[in-house]
XYZ file of C-alpha atoms in Angstrom:
273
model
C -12.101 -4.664 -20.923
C -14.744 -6.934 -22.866
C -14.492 -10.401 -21.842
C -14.546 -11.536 -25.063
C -11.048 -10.541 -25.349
C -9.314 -11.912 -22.378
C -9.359 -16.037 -22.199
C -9.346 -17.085 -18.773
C -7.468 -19.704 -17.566
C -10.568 -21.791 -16.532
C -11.060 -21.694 -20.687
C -7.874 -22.914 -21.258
C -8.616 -26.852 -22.788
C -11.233 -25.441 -24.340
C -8.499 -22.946 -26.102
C -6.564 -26.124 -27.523
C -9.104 -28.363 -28.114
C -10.104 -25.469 -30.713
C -6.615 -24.971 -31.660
C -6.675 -28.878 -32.439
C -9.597 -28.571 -34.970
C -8.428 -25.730 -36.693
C -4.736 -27.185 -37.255
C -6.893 -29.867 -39.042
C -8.443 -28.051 -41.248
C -12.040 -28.270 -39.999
C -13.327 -24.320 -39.595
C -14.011 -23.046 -36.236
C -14.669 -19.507 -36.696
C -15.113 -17.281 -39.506
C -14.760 -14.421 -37.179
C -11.086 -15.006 -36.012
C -8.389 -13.858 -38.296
C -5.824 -16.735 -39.487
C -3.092 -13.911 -38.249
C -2.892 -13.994 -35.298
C -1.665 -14.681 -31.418
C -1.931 -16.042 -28.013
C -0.415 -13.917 -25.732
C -0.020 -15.317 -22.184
C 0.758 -12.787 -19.702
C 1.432 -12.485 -16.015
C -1.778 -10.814 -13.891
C 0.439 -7.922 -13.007
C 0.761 -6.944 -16.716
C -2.569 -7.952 -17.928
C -4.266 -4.459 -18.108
C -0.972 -2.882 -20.147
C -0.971 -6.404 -22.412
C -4.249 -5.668 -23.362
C -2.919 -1.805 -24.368
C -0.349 -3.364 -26.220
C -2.991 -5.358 -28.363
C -5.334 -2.830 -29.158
C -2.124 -0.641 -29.932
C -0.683 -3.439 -32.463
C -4.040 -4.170 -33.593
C -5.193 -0.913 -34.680
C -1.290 -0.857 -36.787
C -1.920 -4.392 -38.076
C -3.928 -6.994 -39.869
C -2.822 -9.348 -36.582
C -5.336 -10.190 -34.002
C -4.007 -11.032 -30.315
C -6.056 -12.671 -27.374
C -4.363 -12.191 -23.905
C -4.489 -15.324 -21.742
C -3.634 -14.077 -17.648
C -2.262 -16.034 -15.180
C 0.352 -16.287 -12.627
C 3.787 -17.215 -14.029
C 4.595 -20.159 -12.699
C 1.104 -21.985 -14.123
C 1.344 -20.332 -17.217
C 4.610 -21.516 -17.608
C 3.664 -25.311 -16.975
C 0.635 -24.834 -19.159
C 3.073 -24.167 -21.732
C 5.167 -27.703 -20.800
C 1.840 -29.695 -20.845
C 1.121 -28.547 -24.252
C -0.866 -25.353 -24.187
C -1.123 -23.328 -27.418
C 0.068 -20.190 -26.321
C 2.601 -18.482 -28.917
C 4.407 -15.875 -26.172
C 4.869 -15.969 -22.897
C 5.109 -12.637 -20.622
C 6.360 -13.686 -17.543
C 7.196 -11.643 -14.328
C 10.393 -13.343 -13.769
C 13.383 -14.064 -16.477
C 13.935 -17.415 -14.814
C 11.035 -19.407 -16.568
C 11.458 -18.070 -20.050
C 15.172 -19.098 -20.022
C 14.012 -22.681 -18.901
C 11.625 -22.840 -21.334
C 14.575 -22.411 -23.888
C 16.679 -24.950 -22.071
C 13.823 -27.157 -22.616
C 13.221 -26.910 -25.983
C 9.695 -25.181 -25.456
C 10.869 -21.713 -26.164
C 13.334 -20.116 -28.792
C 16.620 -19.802 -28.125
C 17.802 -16.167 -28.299
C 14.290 -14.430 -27.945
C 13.618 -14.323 -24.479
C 14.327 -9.998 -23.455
C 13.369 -7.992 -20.343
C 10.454 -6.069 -21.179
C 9.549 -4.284 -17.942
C 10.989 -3.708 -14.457
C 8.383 -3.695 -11.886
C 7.790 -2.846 -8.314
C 7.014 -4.017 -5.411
C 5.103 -2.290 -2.289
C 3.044 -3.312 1.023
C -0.285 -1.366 0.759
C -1.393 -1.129 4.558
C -4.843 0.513 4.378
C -5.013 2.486 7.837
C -1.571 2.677 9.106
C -0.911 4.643 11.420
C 2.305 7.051 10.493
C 4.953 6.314 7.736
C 4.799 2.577 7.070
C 8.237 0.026 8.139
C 8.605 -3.539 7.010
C 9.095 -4.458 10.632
C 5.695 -2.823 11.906
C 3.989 -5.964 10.153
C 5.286 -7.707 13.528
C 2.105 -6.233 15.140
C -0.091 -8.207 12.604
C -1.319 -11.529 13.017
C 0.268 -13.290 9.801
C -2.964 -14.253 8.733
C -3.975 -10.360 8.136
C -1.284 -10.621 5.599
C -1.101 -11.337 1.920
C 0.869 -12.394 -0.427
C 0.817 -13.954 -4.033
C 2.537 -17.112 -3.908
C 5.754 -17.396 -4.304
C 5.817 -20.860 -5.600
C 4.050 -19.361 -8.567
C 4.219 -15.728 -8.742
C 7.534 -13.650 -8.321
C 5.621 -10.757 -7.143
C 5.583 -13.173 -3.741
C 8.917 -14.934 -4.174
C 10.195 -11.048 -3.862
C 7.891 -10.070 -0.996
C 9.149 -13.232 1.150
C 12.839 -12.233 0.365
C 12.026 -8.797 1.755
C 10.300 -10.151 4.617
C 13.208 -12.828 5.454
C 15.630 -9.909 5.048
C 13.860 -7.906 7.817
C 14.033 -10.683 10.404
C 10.672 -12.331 10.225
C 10.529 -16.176 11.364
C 9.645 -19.066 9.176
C 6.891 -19.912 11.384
C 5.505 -16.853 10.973
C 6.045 -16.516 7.222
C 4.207 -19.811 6.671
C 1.469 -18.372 8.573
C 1.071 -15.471 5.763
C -2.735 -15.430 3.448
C -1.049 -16.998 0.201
C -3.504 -16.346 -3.521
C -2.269 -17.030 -7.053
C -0.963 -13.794 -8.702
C -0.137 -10.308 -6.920
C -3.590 -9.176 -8.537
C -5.515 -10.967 -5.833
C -3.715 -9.800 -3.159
C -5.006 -6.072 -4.026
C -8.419 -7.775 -4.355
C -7.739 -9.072 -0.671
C -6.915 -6.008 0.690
C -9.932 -4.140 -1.166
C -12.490 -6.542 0.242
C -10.896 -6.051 3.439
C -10.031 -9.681 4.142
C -6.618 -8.893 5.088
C -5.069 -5.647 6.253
C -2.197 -5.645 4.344
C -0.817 -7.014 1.147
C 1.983 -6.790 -1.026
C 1.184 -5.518 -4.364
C 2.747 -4.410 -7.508
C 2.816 -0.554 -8.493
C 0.842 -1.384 -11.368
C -1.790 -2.634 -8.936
C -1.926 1.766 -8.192
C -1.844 2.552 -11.855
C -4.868 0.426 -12.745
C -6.872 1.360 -9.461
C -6.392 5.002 -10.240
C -7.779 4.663 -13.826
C -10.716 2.840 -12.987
C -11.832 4.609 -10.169
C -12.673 1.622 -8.503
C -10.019 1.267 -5.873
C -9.196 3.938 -3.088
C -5.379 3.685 -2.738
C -3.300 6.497 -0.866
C 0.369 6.883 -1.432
C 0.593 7.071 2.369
C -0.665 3.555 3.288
C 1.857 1.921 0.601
C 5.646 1.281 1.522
C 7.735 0.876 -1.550
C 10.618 -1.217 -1.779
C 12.076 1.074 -4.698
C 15.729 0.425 -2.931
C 15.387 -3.463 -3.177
C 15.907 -4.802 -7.386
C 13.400 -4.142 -9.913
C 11.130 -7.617 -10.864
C 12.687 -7.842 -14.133
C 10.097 -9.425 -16.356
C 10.360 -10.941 -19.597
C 9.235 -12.357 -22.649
C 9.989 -15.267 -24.773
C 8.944 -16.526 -28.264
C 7.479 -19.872 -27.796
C 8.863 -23.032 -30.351
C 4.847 -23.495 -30.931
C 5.212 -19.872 -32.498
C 8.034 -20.038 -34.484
C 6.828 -19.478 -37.763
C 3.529 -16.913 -36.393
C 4.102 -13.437 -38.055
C 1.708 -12.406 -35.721
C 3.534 -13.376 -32.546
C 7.426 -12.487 -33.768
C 5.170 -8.896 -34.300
C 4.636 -8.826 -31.142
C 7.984 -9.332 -29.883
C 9.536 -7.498 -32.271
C 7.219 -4.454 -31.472
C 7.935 -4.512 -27.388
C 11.161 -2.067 -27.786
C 8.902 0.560 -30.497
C 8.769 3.994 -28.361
C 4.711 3.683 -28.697
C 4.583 0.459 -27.046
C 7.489 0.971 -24.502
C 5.394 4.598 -23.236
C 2.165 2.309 -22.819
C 4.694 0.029 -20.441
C 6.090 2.927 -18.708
C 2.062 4.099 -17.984
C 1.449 1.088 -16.963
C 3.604 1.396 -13.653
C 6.884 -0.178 -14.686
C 10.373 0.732 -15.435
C 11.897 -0.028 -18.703
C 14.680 -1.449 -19.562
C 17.742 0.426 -21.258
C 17.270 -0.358 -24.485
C 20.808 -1.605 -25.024
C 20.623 -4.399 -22.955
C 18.677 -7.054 -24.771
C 20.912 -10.390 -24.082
C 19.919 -13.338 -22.071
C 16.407 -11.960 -21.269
């Protein structure tokens, strides 16, 4: 992925103090097309977002830069007046407050992918339990945190439901988005983590990551992470970003979700997010 096309959230004021100029009329760039979008997108979905843009790209005149993050501080980058024109988050809870607060468009907020959650334990021993963690030491677990990733918030619900104290749970390694807790585990400085199953998806098309089916427990009886999208109010009059939306449900883009390690949504069931 060139870097070029991902804007990091450390590049974030530098993001609107561009979009300032050019809203005044004073040129920036002749490079960037006047059509198009900021896309920010939860780190779980930031290698299939970046599918999806090439994809709408290459059957567009629209140009789309992905902005990654965890949910939760995309979502207040969005209150404190970042120029982001949709919001994929990994949760349908923020997108519907955004509309309740007037930051978001009423109506446009949809489920665009159901993801997964797992514990990848490199080097258990036999078939992996949720209550074998009890042997670990909570600080050789990981988790993203929930306060700002639902990837976490559903890990610690899983964990509370097996029996686990809050003393231990507030003893647990917590990063910023359920991408770093793969990164954790990788660089060995936890032992287990609990990732998403697109975190297995990526790792076995780059070749970078060793992960084994065997050393992964998935929750697949627990409920999907239903994550969705929303049209932001700073977009509402972007062809480029109501593309975007609009283009989510086309078979094309919905396959590229599916290949990315998520569920999809029935079709039919489009209301409240």
């Amino acid at each position: 992925m060139s870097l070029s096309r991902v804007c990091r959230l450390v590049n974030a004021p530098l993001v609107m103090v561009v979009w300032m100029l050019w809203g005044h009329g004073i040129a920036v760039s002749a490079e960037r097309p006047i059509a198009g979008a900021r896309i920010a997108v939860a780190a779980n979905f930031r290698d299939t977002a970046e599918a999806i843009a090439l994809h709408l790209e290459a059957h567009s005149d629209y140009h789309y830069d992905i902005i990654v993050g965890s949910t939760g501080k995309l979502a207040s980058q969005v209150i404190n007046g970042a120029p982001f024109d949709v919001l994929m988050a990994a949760d349908r809870a923020r997108p519907q407050r955004l509309v309740e607060e007037g930051y978001a468009v009423a109506g446009s907020q949809r489920t665009y992918a159901l993801g997964e959650l797992g514990l990848w334990w490199p080097g258990a021993v036999g078939p992996i339990a949720i209550g074998d963690l009890s042997a670990l030491n909570p600080r050789e677990i990981c988790l993203a945190n929930p306060a700002l990733a639902p990837y976490g918030s559903a890990a610690l619900t899983v964990l509370r439901e097996a029996g686990f104290s809050e003393r231990y749970l507030a003893g647990l390694v917590r990063v910023d988005n359920v991408n770093l807790v793969t990164a954790m585990v990788t660089q060995r400085q936890v032992r287990a983590g609990f990732i998403a199953r697109s975190a297995l998806v990526i790792a076995a098309k780059r070749d970078t990551v060793q992960m084994d089916e065997t050393e992964i427990l998935w929750f697949s009886d627990h409920e999907p992470i239903h994550q969705a999208l929303v049209l932001l109010d700073h977009a509402q009059h972007n062809p480029a970003a109501h593309f975007w939306v609009e283009q989510i449900d086309h078979p094309a883009v919905r396959e590229l979700i599916r290949a990315g390690g998520y569920q999809l949504r029935p079709l039919e069931s489009t209301g409240g997010g």
